mmCIF file of C-alpha atoms and ligand atoms in Angstrom:
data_model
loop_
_atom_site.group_PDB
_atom_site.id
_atom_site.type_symbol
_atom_site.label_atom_id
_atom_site.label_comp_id
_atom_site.label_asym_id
_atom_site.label_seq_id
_atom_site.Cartn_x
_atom_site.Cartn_y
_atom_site.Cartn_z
ATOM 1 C CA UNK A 1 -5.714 -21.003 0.054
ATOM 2 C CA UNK A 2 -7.507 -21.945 3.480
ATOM 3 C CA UNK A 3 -9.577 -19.090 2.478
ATOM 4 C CA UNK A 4 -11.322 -18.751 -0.666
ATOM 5 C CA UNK A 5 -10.749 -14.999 -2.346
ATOM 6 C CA UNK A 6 -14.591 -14.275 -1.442
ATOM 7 C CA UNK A 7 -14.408 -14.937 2.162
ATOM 8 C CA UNK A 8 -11.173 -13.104 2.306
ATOM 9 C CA UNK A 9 -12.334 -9.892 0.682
ATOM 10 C CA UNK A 10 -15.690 -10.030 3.002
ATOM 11 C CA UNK A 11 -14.313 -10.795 5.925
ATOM 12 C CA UNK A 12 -11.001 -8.830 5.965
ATOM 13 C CA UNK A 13 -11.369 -6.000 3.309
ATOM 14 C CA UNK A 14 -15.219 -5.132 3.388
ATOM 15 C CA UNK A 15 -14.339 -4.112 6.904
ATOM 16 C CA UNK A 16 -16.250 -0.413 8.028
ATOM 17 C CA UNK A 17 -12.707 0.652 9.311
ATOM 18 C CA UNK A 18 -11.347 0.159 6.046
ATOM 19 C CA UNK A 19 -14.023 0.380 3.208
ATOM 20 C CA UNK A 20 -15.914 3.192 4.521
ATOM 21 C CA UNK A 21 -17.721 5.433 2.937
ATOM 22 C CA UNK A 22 -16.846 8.877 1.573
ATOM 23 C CA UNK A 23 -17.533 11.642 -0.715
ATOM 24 C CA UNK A 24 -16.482 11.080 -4.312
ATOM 25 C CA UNK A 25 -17.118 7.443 -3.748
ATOM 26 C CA UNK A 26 -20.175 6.420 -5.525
ATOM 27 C CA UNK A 27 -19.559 2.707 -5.646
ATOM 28 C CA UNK A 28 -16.599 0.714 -3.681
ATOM 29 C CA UNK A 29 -16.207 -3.199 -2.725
ATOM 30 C CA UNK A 30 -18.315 -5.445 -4.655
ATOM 31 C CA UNK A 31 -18.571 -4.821 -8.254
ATOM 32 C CA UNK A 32 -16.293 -4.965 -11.354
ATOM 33 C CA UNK A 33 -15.342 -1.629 -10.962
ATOM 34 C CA UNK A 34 -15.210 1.318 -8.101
ATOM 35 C CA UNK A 35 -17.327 4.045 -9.587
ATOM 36 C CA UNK A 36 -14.997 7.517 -8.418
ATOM 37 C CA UNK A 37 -16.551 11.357 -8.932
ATOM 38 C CA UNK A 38 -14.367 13.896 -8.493
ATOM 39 C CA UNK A 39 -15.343 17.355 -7.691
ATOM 40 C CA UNK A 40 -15.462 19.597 -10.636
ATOM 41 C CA UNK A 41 -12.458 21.457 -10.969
ATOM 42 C CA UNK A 42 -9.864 18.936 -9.826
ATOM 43 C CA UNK A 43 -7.678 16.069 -11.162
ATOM 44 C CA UNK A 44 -7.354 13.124 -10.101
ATOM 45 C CA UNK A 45 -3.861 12.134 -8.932
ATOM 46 C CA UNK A 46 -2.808 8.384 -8.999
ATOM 47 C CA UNK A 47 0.277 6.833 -7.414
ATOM 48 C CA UNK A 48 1.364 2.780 -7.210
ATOM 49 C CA UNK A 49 4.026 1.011 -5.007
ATOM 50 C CA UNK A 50 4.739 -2.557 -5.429
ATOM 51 C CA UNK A 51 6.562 -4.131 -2.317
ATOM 52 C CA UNK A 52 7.815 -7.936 -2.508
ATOM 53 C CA UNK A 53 9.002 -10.043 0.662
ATOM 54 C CA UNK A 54 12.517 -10.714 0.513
ATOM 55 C CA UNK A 55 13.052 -7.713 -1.573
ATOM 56 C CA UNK A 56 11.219 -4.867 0.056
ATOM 57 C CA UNK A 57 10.665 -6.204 3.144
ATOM 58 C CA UNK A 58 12.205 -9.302 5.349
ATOM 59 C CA UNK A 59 10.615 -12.187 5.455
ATOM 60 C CA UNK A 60 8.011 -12.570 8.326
ATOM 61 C CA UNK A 61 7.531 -9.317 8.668
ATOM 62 C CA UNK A 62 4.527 -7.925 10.783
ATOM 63 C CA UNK A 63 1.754 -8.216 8.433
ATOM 64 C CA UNK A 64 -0.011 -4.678 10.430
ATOM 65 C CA UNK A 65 3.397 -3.089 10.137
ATOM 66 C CA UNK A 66 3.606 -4.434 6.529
ATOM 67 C CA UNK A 67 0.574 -2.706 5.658
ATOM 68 C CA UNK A 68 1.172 0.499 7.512
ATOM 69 C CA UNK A 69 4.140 0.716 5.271
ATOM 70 C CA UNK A 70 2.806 -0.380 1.608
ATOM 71 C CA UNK A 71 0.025 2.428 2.488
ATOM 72 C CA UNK A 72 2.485 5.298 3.911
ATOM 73 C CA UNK A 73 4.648 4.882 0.896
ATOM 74 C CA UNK A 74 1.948 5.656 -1.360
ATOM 75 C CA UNK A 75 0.562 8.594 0.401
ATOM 76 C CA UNK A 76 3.657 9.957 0.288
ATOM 77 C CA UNK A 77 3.814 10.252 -3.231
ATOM 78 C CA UNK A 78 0.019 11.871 -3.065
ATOM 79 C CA UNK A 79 1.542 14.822 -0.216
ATOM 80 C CA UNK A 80 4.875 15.519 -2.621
ATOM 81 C CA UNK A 81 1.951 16.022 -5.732
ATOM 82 C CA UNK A 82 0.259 18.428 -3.170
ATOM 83 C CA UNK A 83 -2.716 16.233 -3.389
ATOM 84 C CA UNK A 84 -5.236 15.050 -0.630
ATOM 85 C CA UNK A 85 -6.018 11.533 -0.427
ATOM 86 C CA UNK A 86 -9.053 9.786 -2.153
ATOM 87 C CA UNK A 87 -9.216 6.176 -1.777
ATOM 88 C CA UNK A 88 -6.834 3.237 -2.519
ATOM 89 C CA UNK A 89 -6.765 -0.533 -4.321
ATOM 90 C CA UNK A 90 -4.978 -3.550 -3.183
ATOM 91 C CA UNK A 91 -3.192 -6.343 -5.252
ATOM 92 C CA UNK A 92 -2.299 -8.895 -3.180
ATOM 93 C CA UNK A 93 -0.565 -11.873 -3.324
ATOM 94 C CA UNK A 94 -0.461 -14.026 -0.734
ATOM 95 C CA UNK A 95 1.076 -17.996 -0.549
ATOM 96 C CA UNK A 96 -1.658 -19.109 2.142
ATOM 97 C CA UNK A 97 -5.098 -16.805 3.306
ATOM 98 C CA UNK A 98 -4.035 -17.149 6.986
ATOM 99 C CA UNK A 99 -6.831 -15.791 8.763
ATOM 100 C CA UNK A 100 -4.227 -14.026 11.594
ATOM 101 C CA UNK A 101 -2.482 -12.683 9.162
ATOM 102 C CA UNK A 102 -5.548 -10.796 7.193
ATOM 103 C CA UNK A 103 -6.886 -9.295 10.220
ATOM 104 C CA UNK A 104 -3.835 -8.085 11.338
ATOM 105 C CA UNK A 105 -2.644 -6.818 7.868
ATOM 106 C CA UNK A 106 -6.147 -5.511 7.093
ATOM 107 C CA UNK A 107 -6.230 -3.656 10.778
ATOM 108 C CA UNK A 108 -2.975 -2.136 10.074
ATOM 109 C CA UNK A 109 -4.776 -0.908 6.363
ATOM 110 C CA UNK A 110 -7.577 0.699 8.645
ATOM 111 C CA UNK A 111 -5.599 2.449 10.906
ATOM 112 C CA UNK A 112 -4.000 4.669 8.450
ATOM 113 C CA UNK A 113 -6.844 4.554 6.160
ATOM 114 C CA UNK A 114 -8.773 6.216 8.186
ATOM 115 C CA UNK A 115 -6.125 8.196 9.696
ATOM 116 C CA UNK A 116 -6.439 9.452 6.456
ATOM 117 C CA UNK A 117 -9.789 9.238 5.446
ATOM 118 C CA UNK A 118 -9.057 7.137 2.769
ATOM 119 C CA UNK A 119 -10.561 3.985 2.151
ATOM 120 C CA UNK A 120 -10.233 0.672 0.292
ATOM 121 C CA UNK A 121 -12.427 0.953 -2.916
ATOM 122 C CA UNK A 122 -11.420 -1.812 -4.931
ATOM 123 C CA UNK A 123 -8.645 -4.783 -5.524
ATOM 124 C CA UNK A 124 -7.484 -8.352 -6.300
ATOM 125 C CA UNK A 125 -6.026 -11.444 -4.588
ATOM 126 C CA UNK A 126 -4.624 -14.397 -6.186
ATOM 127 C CA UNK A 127 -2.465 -16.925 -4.734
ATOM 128 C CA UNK A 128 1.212 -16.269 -5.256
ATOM 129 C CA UNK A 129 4.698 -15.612 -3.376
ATOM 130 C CA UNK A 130 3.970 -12.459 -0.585
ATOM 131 C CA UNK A 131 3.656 -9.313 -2.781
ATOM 132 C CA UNK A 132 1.947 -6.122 -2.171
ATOM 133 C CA UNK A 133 0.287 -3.287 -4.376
ATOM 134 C CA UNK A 134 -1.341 -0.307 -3.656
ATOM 135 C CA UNK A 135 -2.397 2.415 -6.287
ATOM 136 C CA UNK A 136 -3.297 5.407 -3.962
ATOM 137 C CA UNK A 137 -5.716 8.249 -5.730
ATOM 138 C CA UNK A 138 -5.077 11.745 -4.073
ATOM 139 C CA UNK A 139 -7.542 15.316 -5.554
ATOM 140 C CA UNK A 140 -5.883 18.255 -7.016
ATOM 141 C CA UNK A 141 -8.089 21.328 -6.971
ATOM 142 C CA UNK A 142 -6.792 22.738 -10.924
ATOM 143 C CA UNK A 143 -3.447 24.408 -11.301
ATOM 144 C CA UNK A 144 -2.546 23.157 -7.798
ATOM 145 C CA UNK A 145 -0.356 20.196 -8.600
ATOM 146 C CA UNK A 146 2.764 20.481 -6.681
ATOM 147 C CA UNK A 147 5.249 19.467 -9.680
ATOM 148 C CA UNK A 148 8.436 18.878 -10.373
ATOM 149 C CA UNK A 149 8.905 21.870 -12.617
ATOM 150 C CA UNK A 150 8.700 24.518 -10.302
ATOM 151 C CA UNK A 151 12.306 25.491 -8.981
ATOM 152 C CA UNK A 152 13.483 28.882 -9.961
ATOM 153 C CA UNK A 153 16.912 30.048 -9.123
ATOM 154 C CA UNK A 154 17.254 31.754 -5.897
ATOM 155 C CA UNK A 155 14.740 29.438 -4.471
ATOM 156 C CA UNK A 156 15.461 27.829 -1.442
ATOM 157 C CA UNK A 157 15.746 23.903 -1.158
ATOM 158 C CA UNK A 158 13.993 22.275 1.934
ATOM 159 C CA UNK A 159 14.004 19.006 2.847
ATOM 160 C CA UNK A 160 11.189 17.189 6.030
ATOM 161 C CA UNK A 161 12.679 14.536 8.595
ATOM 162 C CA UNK A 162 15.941 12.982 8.415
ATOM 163 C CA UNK A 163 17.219 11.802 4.984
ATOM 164 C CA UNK A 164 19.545 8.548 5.526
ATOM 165 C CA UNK A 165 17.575 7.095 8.155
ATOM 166 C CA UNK A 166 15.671 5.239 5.473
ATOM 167 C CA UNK A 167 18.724 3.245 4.412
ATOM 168 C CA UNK A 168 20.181 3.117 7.752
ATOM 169 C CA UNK A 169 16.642 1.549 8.893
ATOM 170 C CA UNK A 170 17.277 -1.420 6.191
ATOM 171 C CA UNK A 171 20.583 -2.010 7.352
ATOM 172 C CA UNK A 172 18.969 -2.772 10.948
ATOM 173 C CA UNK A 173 16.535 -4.655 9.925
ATOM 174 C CA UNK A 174 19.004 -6.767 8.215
ATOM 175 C CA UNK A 175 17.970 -6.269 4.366
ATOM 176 C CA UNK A 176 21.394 -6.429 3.484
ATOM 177 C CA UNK A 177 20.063 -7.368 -0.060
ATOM 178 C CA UNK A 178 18.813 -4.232 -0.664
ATOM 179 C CA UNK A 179 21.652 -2.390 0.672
ATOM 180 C CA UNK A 180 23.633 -0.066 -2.173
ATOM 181 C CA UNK A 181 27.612 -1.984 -2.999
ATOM 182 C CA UNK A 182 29.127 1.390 -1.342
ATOM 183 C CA UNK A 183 27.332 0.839 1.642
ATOM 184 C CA UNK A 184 30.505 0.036 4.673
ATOM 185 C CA UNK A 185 28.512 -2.397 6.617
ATOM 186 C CA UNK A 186 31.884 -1.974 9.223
ATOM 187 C CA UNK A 187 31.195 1.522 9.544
ATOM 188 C CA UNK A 188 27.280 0.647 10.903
ATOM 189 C CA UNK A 189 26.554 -0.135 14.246
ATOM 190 C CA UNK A 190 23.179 -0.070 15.646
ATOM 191 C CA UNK A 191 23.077 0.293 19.137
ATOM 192 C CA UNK A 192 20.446 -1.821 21.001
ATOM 193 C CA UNK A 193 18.312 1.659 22.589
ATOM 194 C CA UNK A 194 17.973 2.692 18.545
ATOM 195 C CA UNK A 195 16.739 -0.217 17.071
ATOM 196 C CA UNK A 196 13.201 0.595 18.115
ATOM 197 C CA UNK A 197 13.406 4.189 16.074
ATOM 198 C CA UNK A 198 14.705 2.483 12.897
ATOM 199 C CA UNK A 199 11.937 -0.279 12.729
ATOM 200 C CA UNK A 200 9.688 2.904 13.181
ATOM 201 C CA UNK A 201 11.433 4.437 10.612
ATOM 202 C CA UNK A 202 10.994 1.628 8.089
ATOM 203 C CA UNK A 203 7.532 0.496 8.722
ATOM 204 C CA UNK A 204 5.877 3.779 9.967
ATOM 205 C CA UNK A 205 6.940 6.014 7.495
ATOM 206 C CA UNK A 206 4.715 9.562 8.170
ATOM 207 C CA UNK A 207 3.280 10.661 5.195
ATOM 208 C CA UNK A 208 4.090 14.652 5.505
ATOM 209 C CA UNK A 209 -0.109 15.042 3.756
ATOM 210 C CA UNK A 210 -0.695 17.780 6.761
ATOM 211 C CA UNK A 211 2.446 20.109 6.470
ATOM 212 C CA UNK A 212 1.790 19.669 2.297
ATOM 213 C CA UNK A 213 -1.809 20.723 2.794
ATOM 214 C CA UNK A 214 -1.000 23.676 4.979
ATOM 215 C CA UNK A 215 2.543 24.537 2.888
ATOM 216 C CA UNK A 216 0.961 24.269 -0.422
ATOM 217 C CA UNK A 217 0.656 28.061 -1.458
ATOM 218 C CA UNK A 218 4.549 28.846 -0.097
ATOM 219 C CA UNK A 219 5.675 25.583 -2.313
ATOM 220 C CA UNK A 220 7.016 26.195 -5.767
ATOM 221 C CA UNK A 221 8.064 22.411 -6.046
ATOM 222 C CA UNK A 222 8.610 19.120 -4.531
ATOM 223 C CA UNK A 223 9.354 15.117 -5.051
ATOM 224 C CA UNK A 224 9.427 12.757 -2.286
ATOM 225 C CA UNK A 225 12.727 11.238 -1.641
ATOM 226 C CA UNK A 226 12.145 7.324 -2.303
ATOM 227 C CA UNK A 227 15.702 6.920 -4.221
ATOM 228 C CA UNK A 228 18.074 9.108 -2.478
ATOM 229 C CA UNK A 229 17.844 12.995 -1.900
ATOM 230 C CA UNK A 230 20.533 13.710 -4.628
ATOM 231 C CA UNK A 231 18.857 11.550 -7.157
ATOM 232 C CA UNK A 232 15.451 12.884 -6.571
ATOM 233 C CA UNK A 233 16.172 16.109 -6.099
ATOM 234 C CA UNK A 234 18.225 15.961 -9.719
ATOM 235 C CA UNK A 235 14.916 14.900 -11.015
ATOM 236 C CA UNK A 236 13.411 18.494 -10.004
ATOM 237 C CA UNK A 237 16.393 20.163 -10.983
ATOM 238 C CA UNK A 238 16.360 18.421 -14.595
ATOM 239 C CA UNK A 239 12.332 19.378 -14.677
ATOM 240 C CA UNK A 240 13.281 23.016 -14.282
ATOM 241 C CA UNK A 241 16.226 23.397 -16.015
ATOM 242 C CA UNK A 242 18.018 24.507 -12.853
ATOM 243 C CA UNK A 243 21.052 23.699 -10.562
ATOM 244 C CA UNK A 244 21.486 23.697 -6.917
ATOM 245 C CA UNK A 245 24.040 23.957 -4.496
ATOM 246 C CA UNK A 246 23.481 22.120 -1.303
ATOM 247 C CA UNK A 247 25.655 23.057 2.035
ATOM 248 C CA UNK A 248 26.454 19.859 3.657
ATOM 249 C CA UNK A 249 27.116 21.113 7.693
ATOM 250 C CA UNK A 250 23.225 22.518 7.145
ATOM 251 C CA UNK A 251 22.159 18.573 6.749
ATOM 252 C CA UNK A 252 19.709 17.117 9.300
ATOM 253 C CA UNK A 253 20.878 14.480 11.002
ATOM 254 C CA UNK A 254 18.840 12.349 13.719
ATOM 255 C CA UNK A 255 20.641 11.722 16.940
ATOM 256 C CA UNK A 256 20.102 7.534 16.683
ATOM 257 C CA UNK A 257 21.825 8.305 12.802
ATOM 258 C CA UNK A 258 24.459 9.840 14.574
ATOM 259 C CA UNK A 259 25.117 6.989 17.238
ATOM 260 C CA UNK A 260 25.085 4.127 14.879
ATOM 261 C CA UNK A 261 27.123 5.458 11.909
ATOM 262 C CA UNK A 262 30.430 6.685 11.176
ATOM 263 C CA UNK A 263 30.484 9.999 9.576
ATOM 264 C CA UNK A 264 31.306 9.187 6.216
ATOM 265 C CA UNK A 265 28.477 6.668 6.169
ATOM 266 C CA UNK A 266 26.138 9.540 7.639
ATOM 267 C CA UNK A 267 26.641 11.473 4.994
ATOM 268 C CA UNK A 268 26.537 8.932 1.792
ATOM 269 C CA UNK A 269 23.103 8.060 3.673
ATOM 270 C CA UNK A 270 21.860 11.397 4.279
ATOM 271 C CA UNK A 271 22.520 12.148 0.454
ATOM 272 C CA UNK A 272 22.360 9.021 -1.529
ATOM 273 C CA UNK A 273 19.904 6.546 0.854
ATOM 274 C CA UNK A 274 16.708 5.700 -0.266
ATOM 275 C CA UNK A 275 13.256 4.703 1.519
ATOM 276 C CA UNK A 276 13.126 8.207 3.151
ATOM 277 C CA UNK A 277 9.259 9.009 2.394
ATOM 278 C CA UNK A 278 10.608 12.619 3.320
ATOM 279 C CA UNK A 279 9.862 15.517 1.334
ATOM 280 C CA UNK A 280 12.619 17.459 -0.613
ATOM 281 C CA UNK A 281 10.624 21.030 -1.547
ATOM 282 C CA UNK A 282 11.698 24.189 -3.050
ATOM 283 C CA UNK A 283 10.339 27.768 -1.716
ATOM 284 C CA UNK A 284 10.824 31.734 -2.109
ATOM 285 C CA UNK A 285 12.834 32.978 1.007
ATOM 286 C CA UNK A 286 9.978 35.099 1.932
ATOM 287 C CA UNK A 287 7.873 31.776 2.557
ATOM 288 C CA UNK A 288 10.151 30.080 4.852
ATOM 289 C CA UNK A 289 9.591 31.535 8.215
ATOM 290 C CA UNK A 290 5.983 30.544 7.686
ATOM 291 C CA UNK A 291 6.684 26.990 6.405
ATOM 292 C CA UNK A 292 8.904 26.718 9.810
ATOM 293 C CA UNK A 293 5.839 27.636 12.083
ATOM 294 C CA UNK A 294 3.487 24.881 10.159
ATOM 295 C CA UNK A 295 6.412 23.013 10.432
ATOM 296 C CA UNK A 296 7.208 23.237 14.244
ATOM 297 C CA UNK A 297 3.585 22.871 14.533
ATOM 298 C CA UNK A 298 3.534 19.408 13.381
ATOM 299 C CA UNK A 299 6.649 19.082 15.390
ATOM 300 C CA UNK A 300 8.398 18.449 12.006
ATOM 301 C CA UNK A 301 11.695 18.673 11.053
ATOM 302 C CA UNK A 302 12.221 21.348 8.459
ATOM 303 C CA UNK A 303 15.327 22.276 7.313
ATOM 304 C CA UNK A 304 17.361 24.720 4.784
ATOM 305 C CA UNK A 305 19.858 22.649 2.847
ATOM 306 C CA UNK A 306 20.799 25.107 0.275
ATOM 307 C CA UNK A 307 19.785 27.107 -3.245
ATOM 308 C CA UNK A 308 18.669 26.688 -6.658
ATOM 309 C CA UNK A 309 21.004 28.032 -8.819
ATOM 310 C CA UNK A 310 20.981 28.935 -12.442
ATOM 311 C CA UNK A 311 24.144 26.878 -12.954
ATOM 312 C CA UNK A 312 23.004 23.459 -14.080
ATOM 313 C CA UNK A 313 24.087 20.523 -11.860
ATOM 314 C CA UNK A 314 24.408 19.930 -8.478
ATOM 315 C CA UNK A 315 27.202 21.135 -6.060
ATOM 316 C CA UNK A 316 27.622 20.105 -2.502
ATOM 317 C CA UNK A 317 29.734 22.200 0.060
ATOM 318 C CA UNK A 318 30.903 21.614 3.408
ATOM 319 C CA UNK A 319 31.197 23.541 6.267
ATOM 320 C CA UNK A 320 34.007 25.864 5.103
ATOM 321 C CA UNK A 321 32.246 26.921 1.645
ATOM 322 C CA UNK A 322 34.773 23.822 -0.254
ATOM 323 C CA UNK A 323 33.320 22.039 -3.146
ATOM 324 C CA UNK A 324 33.204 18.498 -2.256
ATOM 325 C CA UNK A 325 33.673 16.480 -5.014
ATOM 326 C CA UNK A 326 31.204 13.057 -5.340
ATOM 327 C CA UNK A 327 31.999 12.737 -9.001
ATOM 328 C CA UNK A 328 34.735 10.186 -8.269
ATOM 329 C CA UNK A 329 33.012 8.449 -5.496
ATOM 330 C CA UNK A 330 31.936 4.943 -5.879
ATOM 331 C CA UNK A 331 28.508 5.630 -4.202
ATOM 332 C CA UNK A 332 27.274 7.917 -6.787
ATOM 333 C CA UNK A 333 24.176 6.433 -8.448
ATOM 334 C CA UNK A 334 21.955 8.932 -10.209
ATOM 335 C CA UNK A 335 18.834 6.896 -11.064
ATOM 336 C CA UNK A 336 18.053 6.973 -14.821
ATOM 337 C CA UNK A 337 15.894 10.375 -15.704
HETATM 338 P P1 LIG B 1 -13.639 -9.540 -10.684
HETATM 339 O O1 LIG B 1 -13.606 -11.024 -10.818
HETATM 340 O O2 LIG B 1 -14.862 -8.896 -11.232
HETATM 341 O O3 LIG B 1 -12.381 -8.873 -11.084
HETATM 342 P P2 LIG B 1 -13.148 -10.081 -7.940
HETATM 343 O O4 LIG B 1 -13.953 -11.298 -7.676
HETATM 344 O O5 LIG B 1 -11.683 -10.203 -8.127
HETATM 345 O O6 LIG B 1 -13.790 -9.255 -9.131
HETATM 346 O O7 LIG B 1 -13.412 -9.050 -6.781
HETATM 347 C C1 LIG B 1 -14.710 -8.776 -6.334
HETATM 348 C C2 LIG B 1 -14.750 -7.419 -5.695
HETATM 349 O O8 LIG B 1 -13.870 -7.393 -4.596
HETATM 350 C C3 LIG B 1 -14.320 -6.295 -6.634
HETATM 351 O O9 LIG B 1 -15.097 -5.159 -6.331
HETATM 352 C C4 LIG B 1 -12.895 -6.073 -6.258
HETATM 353 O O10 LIG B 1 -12.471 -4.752 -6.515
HETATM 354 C C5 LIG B 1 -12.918 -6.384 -4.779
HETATM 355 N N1 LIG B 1 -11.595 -6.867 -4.309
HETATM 356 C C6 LIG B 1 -10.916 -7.947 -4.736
HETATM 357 N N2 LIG B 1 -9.745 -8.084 -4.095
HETATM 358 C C7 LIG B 1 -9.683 -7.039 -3.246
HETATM 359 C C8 LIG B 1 -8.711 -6.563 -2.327
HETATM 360 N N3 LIG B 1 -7.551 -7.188 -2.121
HETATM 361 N N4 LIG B 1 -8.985 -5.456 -1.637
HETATM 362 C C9 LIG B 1 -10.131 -4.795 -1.834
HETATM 363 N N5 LIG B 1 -11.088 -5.164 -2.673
HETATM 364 C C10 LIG B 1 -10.866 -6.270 -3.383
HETATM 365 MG MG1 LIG B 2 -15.794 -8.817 -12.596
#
């Protein structure tokens, strides 16, 4: 490295934007070991995402926007457990310790760090191909945890942003790689004036932690939708021993989504894309006109995709009440439980 790992941990992660103090930090930066205290009465919640060029993200990517991203993705996972965030480590791997390419990457850390008051405590770097790992640790005041377990029939099924612009962001950016085999490159066309959103949409992902924080009572459960809505949301419906029926017409949809795919695309996205960082969120009826106004608030979307049922499994219909049938379809993936 043209850096040795010292000078690159002083000068680019002991930064004050990004290794500040805060409460329940006794000890960060410096020693063998971050020394962490939780308030009494909570648990500590702990998350990891492990992003690789080539793989995760293209090659040359904007080491700021890079690190926006590896962060956002792991506070994500903190706001679907309900949990506020703590303080995170870094694993990094890096081929060269270009001194550009650290500030940047580390300013990009700060910004959301502190964004979200949650600062670097802790980490490694060794010299390697361009690989990224955070572990993000979130509090959970007891019997709080916003699990998986928690969707009762009758329950309504809510889902933040716009699933499928996740995937439909990857195709943009040209990660074709990554792309699922059902995925009809013919039927994607991003126009020029869109381009912009989906780059956004890839390497700004908004972790929902304000609408969880404020929704938390009127949640009964909740998973953030990293593989797919369908497959994630199956993950909550195995936890609870429920089913669901989800009405297709109710699906968000963003307008640039709209504009650059053909319908049938739209929809394999919407329910089968990864890399949303959206949350997918059960609730009693009598919750959701408040979970709206928080919602609209934030100037979030919100919307009502459809029920738990007692019936086990998962039934989608469209517009006019039909069954539509994915068994058969090519693009159906269900992740392993
Ligand atoms: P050790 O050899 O004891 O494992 P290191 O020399 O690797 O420690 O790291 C020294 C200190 O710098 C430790 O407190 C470690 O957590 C921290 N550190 C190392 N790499 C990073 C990183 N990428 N980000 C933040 N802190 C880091
Ligand atoms: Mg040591």
């Amino acid at each position: 490295m043209s850096l040795s790992e010292f000078d690159i941990i002083r000068r680019y992660f002991c930064r004050d934007e990004l290794a500040f103090a805060r409460d329940g930090i006794e000890l960060g930066i410096g020693d063998d070991a971050a020394l962490i205290r939780p308030p009494a009465n909570h648990s500590l919640a702990m998350t990891m995402d492990v992003l690789v060029e080539g793989v995760h993200f293209p090659v040359g990517a904007s080491p700021g926007l890079l690190a926006w991203r590896a962060l956002a993705v792991n506070l994500s996972d903190l706001a679907a457990m309900g949990a506020e965030p703590l303080c995170f480590t870094l694993g990094l791997s890096l081929p060269r310790g270009e001194p550009a390419w650290l500030d940047e990457f580390s300013l990009g850390l700060a910004e959301l760090a502190s964004l979200h008051r949650c600062p670097l405590v802790g980490g490694d770097v060794t010299r390697g191909p361009l690989s990224i790992t955070i572990q993000a640790h979130g509090l959970l005041a007891d019997g709080r945890a916003l699990r998986r377990d928690g969707a009762r029939p009758g329950q309504a099924i809510l889902v933040t942003g716009y699933p499928g612009d996740g995937l439909l962001a990857l195709a943009s950016l040209g990660l074709e790689g990554v792309l699922p085999d059902w995925f009809d490159a013919a039927a994607f066309r991003c126009a020029a004036e869109d381009r912009d959103y989906f780059r956004q949409a890839f390497y700004r992902p908004q972790p929902r932690l304000e609408f969880a924080r404020r929704a938390l009572p009127g949640l009964e459960a909740g998973i953030d939708i990293s593989d797919g809505l369908m497959g994630d949301l199956s993950h909550i419906l195995r936890a609870s021993a429920v089913g669901a029926r989800l009405n297709l017409a109710q699906f968000p949809l963003s307008a640039p989504a709209r504009r650059s795919a053909g319908e049938d695309l739209l929809r394999q996205a919407a329910l089968f894309g990864g890399d949303d960082y959206e949350l997918c969120l059960t609730a009693e009826s009598a919750e959701i006109p408040r979970l709206m106004e928080i919602a609209q608030d934030l100037q979030m979307p919100l919307t009502e995709i459809g029920r738990v049922e007692d019936e086990a499994g998962l039934r989608c219909v469209d517009a006019h009440g039909e069954v539509v049938d994915f068994a058969q379809s090519a693009y159906l993936h269900f992740p392993d439980p």
